[in-house]
Amino acid sequence: MKKNSEPTIHDIARELNISASTVSRALNNNPRISLKTKEKIKQVADDLGYRPNTLASNLRNKKSNTIGIVVPLINRHFFSSVISGVEDVAYKAGYTVVISQSNDLYDKEINIVHSMFSNRVDGLIISIAMQTDSFEHLKLFRKKNIPLVFFDRVVPEIETDKIVVDDFAGGFKVTQHLIDQGYKRIGHLAGPQNLMTYLDRKKGYLEALRKNEIPYDDSLTIVNTLTSEEGVPAVQQLLELPNPPDAIFCGNDATALSVMIYLRDRGIRIPQDMGIVGFSNEPYSKVVSPSISTIAQPGFEMGQKAAELMIRKIENKEKTFQTFVLPTELIIRDSSNRKNYQSQ
Amino acid sequence: MKKNSEPTIHDIARELNISASTVSRALNNNPRISLKTKEKIKQVADDLGYRPNTLASNLRNKKSNTIGIVVPLINRHFFSSVISGVEDVAYKAGYTVVISQSNDLYDKEINIVHSMFSNRVDGLIISIAMQTDSFEHLKLFRKKNIPLVFFDRVVPEIETDKIVVDDFAGGFKVTQHLIDQGYKRIGHLAGPQNLMTYLDRKKGYLEALRKNEIPYDDSLTIVNTLTSEEGVPAVQQLLELPNPPDAIFCGNDATALSVMIYLRDRGIRIPQDMGIVGFSNEPYSKVVSPSISTIAQPGFEMGQKAAELMIRKIENKEKTFQTFVLPTELIIRDSSNRKNYQSQ
DNA sequence: CAGGCAAGCGCAATCGATTGCATCTTTATT
DNA sequence: AATAAAGATGCAATCGATTGCGCTTGCCTG
């Protein structure tokens, strides 16, 4: 046996004076090989500490048994939950998951996607970067007919499987809730409007206003990238308005939190003076004080669903494209619960 | 050209009436090929939409350019931060990261590790499962001389690279802090003692007691797996003691939080009646109220460091094994800040 | 006892990229 | 002009597993 080299089926074959084909078949439980031979082969394989070389097998089979997943940032609760869900399902089905983060950068996303292609992933699950506004790198997958599943941040113009939450309904519910609580002037900190998620949240917000016959005031909507840092100048801008809002629908929980902290420091009481709602139900939103009303997005389940869809596509059990809209849940907590507060 | 099949170097070669070797060399910028030919080849490669098949290349080169990472649970801030750090460094160095979660299960960990081996990862970065108490599957990597880096939850008996935080110092600092705050009877909710991290935290706790000449009372230490669910019965048990503690060093923030919530519901004031400290500096620990005093663990940096070490090993720039002990930082917040509270 | 047939297994090509060695062109040198 | 010395490219084996096709062997049947 060669030094420093893993045993292969040929080593096993040599040991038993049989052919590598037979070894391969035996290890794959092919019925053409007799039970007796199979047992001998498996014995020798064990003795040698043989482990199949997946690379070789993948090359020959033109299948990598690998699913790629690209998220803006791994280290974000929602995304890591999705990844966890994908991994959960993929693992059970015998797939390996390779991950990458785009850091919300368009160029990095392109590199990653190409690299995933070169690695011949069997399919790609992706939530696009904030920056991304051109989609040739993704159309590549469609052209080559490699399964592509979008989640959360999807691309409308590409026809493929999609898993989203009902952002429109979420935006609507959360706004309606503020209205029900008696807030009159509701501001909105929105995310980049090239992303459907943020666009739909805003649409839901607008629809709720319309339905309640509240005129829309454009100065009450501020668009930024919804980082904690950007929350402060945004809320400052709102407070400086001649007619400032008495409630703010924040596009995500990070912004909601930074806004809350700023308001608290300014002596503005929440929810009495100002109602705040977030979006995404980050773990901390439940435990900060006041706790943040928000919209729950089932990340883990989205991941599971995405992986299930993906695997059905890879294994050719499903041809048509589907869009799953997972329901959102309004979670009413203290930051917007003015009525409850007043009655206590 | 065959249908439904990716272009290969052979397709490019045929197009130009040259050999595949030349194409391969040209695309790898081998100086043996003339500039003129290289340009023609790159042109055709572009035209055909050629993307190298990494699988084939990896097989031939016996190198997968892939780093495996195994964590107990992806969906946990500390671990996802580490992954993010690993990905960050790995990506820049041209490596792909494949991830898996053990769910803290021994059997799943074994499967994953074997599967990573079969996938011929160039190296494995792992934080072992809570359940894991036998290490043959990991020794396999050492035997085959495949770089192995432990982080956080390491295995002392395996000689390899390790990245840990100074859990002992962390446990010490946090306990000393409680003592400085005037707490007299300090309890400890400890994690599984087969894991060095939790063992060291407890050792630090013991050392702080000893140094301050506080006798150790074994009934004040409870060992469990530190989930939020287990926090409640544990603290109940402590409260039922004839001489209950006036402060609790919780082995992680999740337990600290659930303990705090339970105490609050029981009308026990924090930090006046009971001091609480956690461990890990989960994002929420800063924003809950009272905010939780804790020990910061630099997850992202650990991931970066682990990946750097790993890549140096893979690329053979480093032979000796190193253990990096990253410093921990005591973050004093409200949950234990009795003095500050009293003076206000 | 020849022909048929199934069971059990091996040959050799294949997947796509890489590389040591060989071969063929130029170009330079004396 | 002859020949050495670069310079440019090709041949064929290799990485390890898989698989279509074909070859043996043994047993059964008429």
PDB file of C-alpha atoms in Angstrom, chain A residues 213-311:
ATOM      1  CA  GLU A 213     -58.713  56.658   6.089  1.00  0.00           C
ATOM      2  CA  ILE A 214     -55.562  58.094   7.500  1.00  0.00           C
ATOM      3  CA  PRO A 215     -53.871  60.322   4.938  1.00  0.00           C
ATOM      4  CA  TYR A 216     -50.344  59.291   4.062  1.00  0.00           C
ATOM      5  CA  ASP A 217     -47.630  61.763   4.892  1.00  0.00           C
ATOM      6  CA  ASP A 218     -44.492  61.072   2.939  1.00  0.00           C
ATOM      7  CA  SER A 219     -42.276  62.870   5.430  1.00  0.00           C
ATOM      8  CA  LEU A 220     -43.127  60.199   7.981  1.00  0.00           C
ATOM      9  CA  THR A 221     -41.351  57.489   6.008  1.00  0.00           C
ATOM     10  CA  ILE A 222     -37.594  57.243   6.115  1.00  0.00           C
ATOM     11  CA  VAL A 223     -35.672  54.706   4.095  1.00  0.00           C
ATOM     12  CA  ASN A 224     -32.293  53.443   5.220  1.00  0.00           C
ATOM     13  CA  THR A 225     -30.553  50.104   5.714  1.00  0.00           C
ATOM     14  CA  LEU A 226     -32.068  49.496   9.127  1.00  0.00           C
ATOM     15  CA  THR A 227     -28.904  49.103  11.134  1.00  0.00           C
ATOM     16  CA  SER A 228     -28.888  50.108  14.792  1.00  0.00           C
ATOM     17  CA  GLU A 229     -26.614  52.987  13.913  1.00  0.00           C
ATOM     18  CA  GLU A 230     -28.984  54.425  11.381  1.00  0.00           C
ATOM     19  CA  GLY A 231     -31.943  54.214  13.707  1.00  0.00           C
ATOM     20  CA  VAL A 232     -30.920  57.242  15.729  1.00  0.00           C
ATOM     21  CA  PRO A 233     -30.567  59.881  12.995  1.00  0.00           C
ATOM     22  CA  ALA A 234     -33.781  58.579  11.460  1.00  0.00           C
ATOM     23  CA  VAL A 235     -35.813  59.012  14.612  1.00  0.00           C
ATOM     24  CA  GLN A 236     -34.204  62.386  15.198  1.00  0.00           C
ATOM     25  CA  GLN A 237     -35.368  63.447  11.792  1.00  0.00           C
ATOM     26  CA  LEU A 238     -38.887  62.320  12.623  1.00  0.00           C
ATOM     27  CA  LEU A 239     -38.904  64.141  15.951  1.00  0.00           C
ATOM     28  CA  GLU A 240     -37.827  67.370  14.302  1.00  0.00           C
ATOM     29  CA  LEU A 241     -40.816  67.383  12.022  1.00  0.00           C
ATOM     30  CA  PRO A 242     -43.296  70.184  12.631  1.00  0.00           C
ATOM     31  CA  ASN A 243     -45.836  67.494  13.312  1.00  0.00           C
ATOM     32  CA  PRO A 244     -43.921  64.468  14.612  1.00  0.00           C
ATOM     33  CA  PRO A 245     -45.361  60.956  14.792  1.00  0.00           C
ATOM     34  CA  ASP A 246     -46.762  59.367  17.923  1.00  0.00           C
ATOM     35  CA  ALA A 247     -45.834  55.858  16.799  1.00  0.00           C
ATOM     36  CA  ILE A 248     -43.168  54.289  14.612  1.00  0.00           C
ATOM     37  CA  PHE A 249     -43.303  51.091  12.641  1.00  0.00           C
ATOM     38  CA  CYS A 250     -39.656  50.069  12.445  1.00  0.00           C
ATOM     39  CA  GLY A 251     -38.632  47.845   9.562  1.00  0.00           C
ATOM     40  CA  ASN A 252     -36.776  45.489  11.861  1.00  0.00           C
ATOM     41  CA  ASP A 253     -36.116  44.879  15.535  1.00  0.00           C
ATOM     42  CA  ALA A 254     -32.573  46.218  15.518  1.00  0.00           C
ATOM     43  CA  THR A 255     -33.831  49.632  14.507  1.00  0.00           C
ATOM     44  CA  ALA A 256     -36.739  49.399  16.902  1.00  0.00           C
ATOM     45  CA  LEU A 257     -34.369  48.765  19.770  1.00  0.00           C
ATOM     46  CA  SER A 258     -31.996  51.590  18.948  1.00  0.00           C
ATOM     47  CA  VAL A 259     -34.939  53.915  18.491  1.00  0.00           C
ATOM     48  CA  MET A 260     -36.343  52.877  21.856  1.00  0.00           C
ATOM     49  CA  ILE A 261     -33.071  53.453  23.619  1.00  0.00           C
ATOM     50  CA  TYR A 262     -32.742  56.875  22.050  1.00  0.00           C
ATOM     51  CA  LEU A 263     -36.279  57.845  23.001  1.00  0.00           C
ATOM     52  CA  ARG A 264     -35.824  56.614  26.538  1.00  0.00           C
ATOM     53  CA  ASP A 265     -32.733  58.750  26.901  1.00  0.00           C
ATOM     54  CA  ARG A 266     -34.700  61.711  25.625  1.00  0.00           C
ATOM     55  CA  GLY A 267     -37.317  61.079  28.323  1.00  0.00           C
ATOM     56  CA  ILE A 268     -39.991  60.046  25.867  1.00  0.00           C
ATOM     57  CA  ARG A 269     -42.115  57.298  27.378  1.00  0.00           C
ATOM     58  CA  ILE A 270     -42.914  54.119  25.499  1.00  0.00           C
ATOM     59  CA  PRO A 271     -45.708  53.249  24.811  1.00  0.00           C
ATOM     60  CA  GLN A 272     -47.461  56.234  26.399  1.00  0.00           C
ATOM     61  CA  ASP A 273     -45.830  59.011  24.384  1.00  0.00           C
ATOM     62  CA  MET A 274     -44.703  56.941  21.466  1.00  0.00           C
ATOM     63  CA  GLY A 275     -45.638  53.493  20.231  1.00  0.00           C
ATOM     64  CA  ILE A 276     -42.938  51.313  18.732  1.00  0.00           C
ATOM     65  CA  VAL A 277     -43.199  48.119  16.738  1.00  0.00           C
ATOM     66  CA  GLY A 278     -40.436  46.118  15.123  1.00  0.00           C
ATOM     67  CA  PHE A 279     -40.264  43.244  12.697  1.00  0.00           C
ATOM     68  CA  SER A 280     -38.698  39.755  12.856  1.00  0.00           C
ATOM     69  CA  ASN A 281     -39.033  38.796  16.498  1.00  0.00           C
ATOM     70  CA  GLU A 282     -35.364  38.727  17.327  1.00  0.00           C
ATOM     71  CA  PRO A 283     -34.758  36.828  20.556  1.00  0.00           C
ATOM     72  CA  TYR A 284     -34.039  40.000  22.470  1.00  0.00           C
ATOM     73  CA  SER A 285     -37.239  41.717  21.468  1.00  0.00           C
ATOM     74  CA  LYS A 286     -39.074  39.606  24.011  1.00  0.00           C
ATOM     75  CA  VAL A 287     -36.777  40.339  26.909  1.00  0.00           C
ATOM     76  CA  VAL A 288     -35.873  43.993  26.574  1.00  0.00           C
ATOM     77  CA  SER A 289     -37.916  46.484  28.451  1.00  0.00           C
ATOM     78  CA  PRO A 290     -40.259  47.542  27.325  1.00  0.00           C
ATOM     79  CA  SER A 291     -40.575  44.370  25.305  1.00  0.00           C
ATOM     80  CA  ILE A 292     -40.965  45.056  21.602  1.00  0.00           C
ATOM     81  CA  SER A 293     -44.130  44.287  19.707  1.00  0.00           C
ATOM     82  CA  THR A 294     -43.112  42.639  16.497  1.00  0.00           C
ATOM     83  CA  ILE A 295     -43.870  40.221  13.719  1.00  0.00           C
ATOM     84  CA  ALA A 296     -42.643  36.658  14.108  1.00  0.00           C
ATOM     85  CA  GLN A 297     -40.947  35.125  11.113  1.00  0.00           C
ATOM     86  CA  PRO A 298     -40.505  31.381  11.375  1.00  0.00           C
ATOM     87  CA  GLY A 299     -36.873  31.149  10.302  1.00  0.00           C
ATOM     88  CA  PHE A 300     -36.206  27.547  11.166  1.00  0.00           C
ATOM     89  CA  GLU A 301     -39.376  26.435   9.405  1.00  0.00           C
ATOM     90  CA  MET A 302     -38.511  28.504   6.359  1.00  0.00           C
ATOM     91  CA  GLY A 303     -35.192  26.746   6.199  1.00  0.00           C
ATOM     92  CA  GLN A 304     -36.813  23.363   6.496  1.00  0.00           C
ATOM     93  CA  LYS A 305     -39.347  24.195   3.834  1.00  0.00           C
ATOM     94  CA  ALA A 306     -36.670  25.546   1.513  1.00  0.00           C
ATOM     95  CA  ALA A 307     -34.591  22.414   1.927  1.00  0.00           C
ATOM     96  CA  GLU A 308     -37.594  20.157   1.360  1.00  0.00           C
ATOM     97  CA  LEU A 309     -38.540  21.956  -1.814  1.00  0.00           C
ATOM     98  CA  MET A 310     -34.928  21.905  -2.939  1.00  0.00           C
ATOM     99  CA  ILE A 311     -34.524  18.200  -2.414  1.00  0.00           C
TER     100      ILE A 311
END
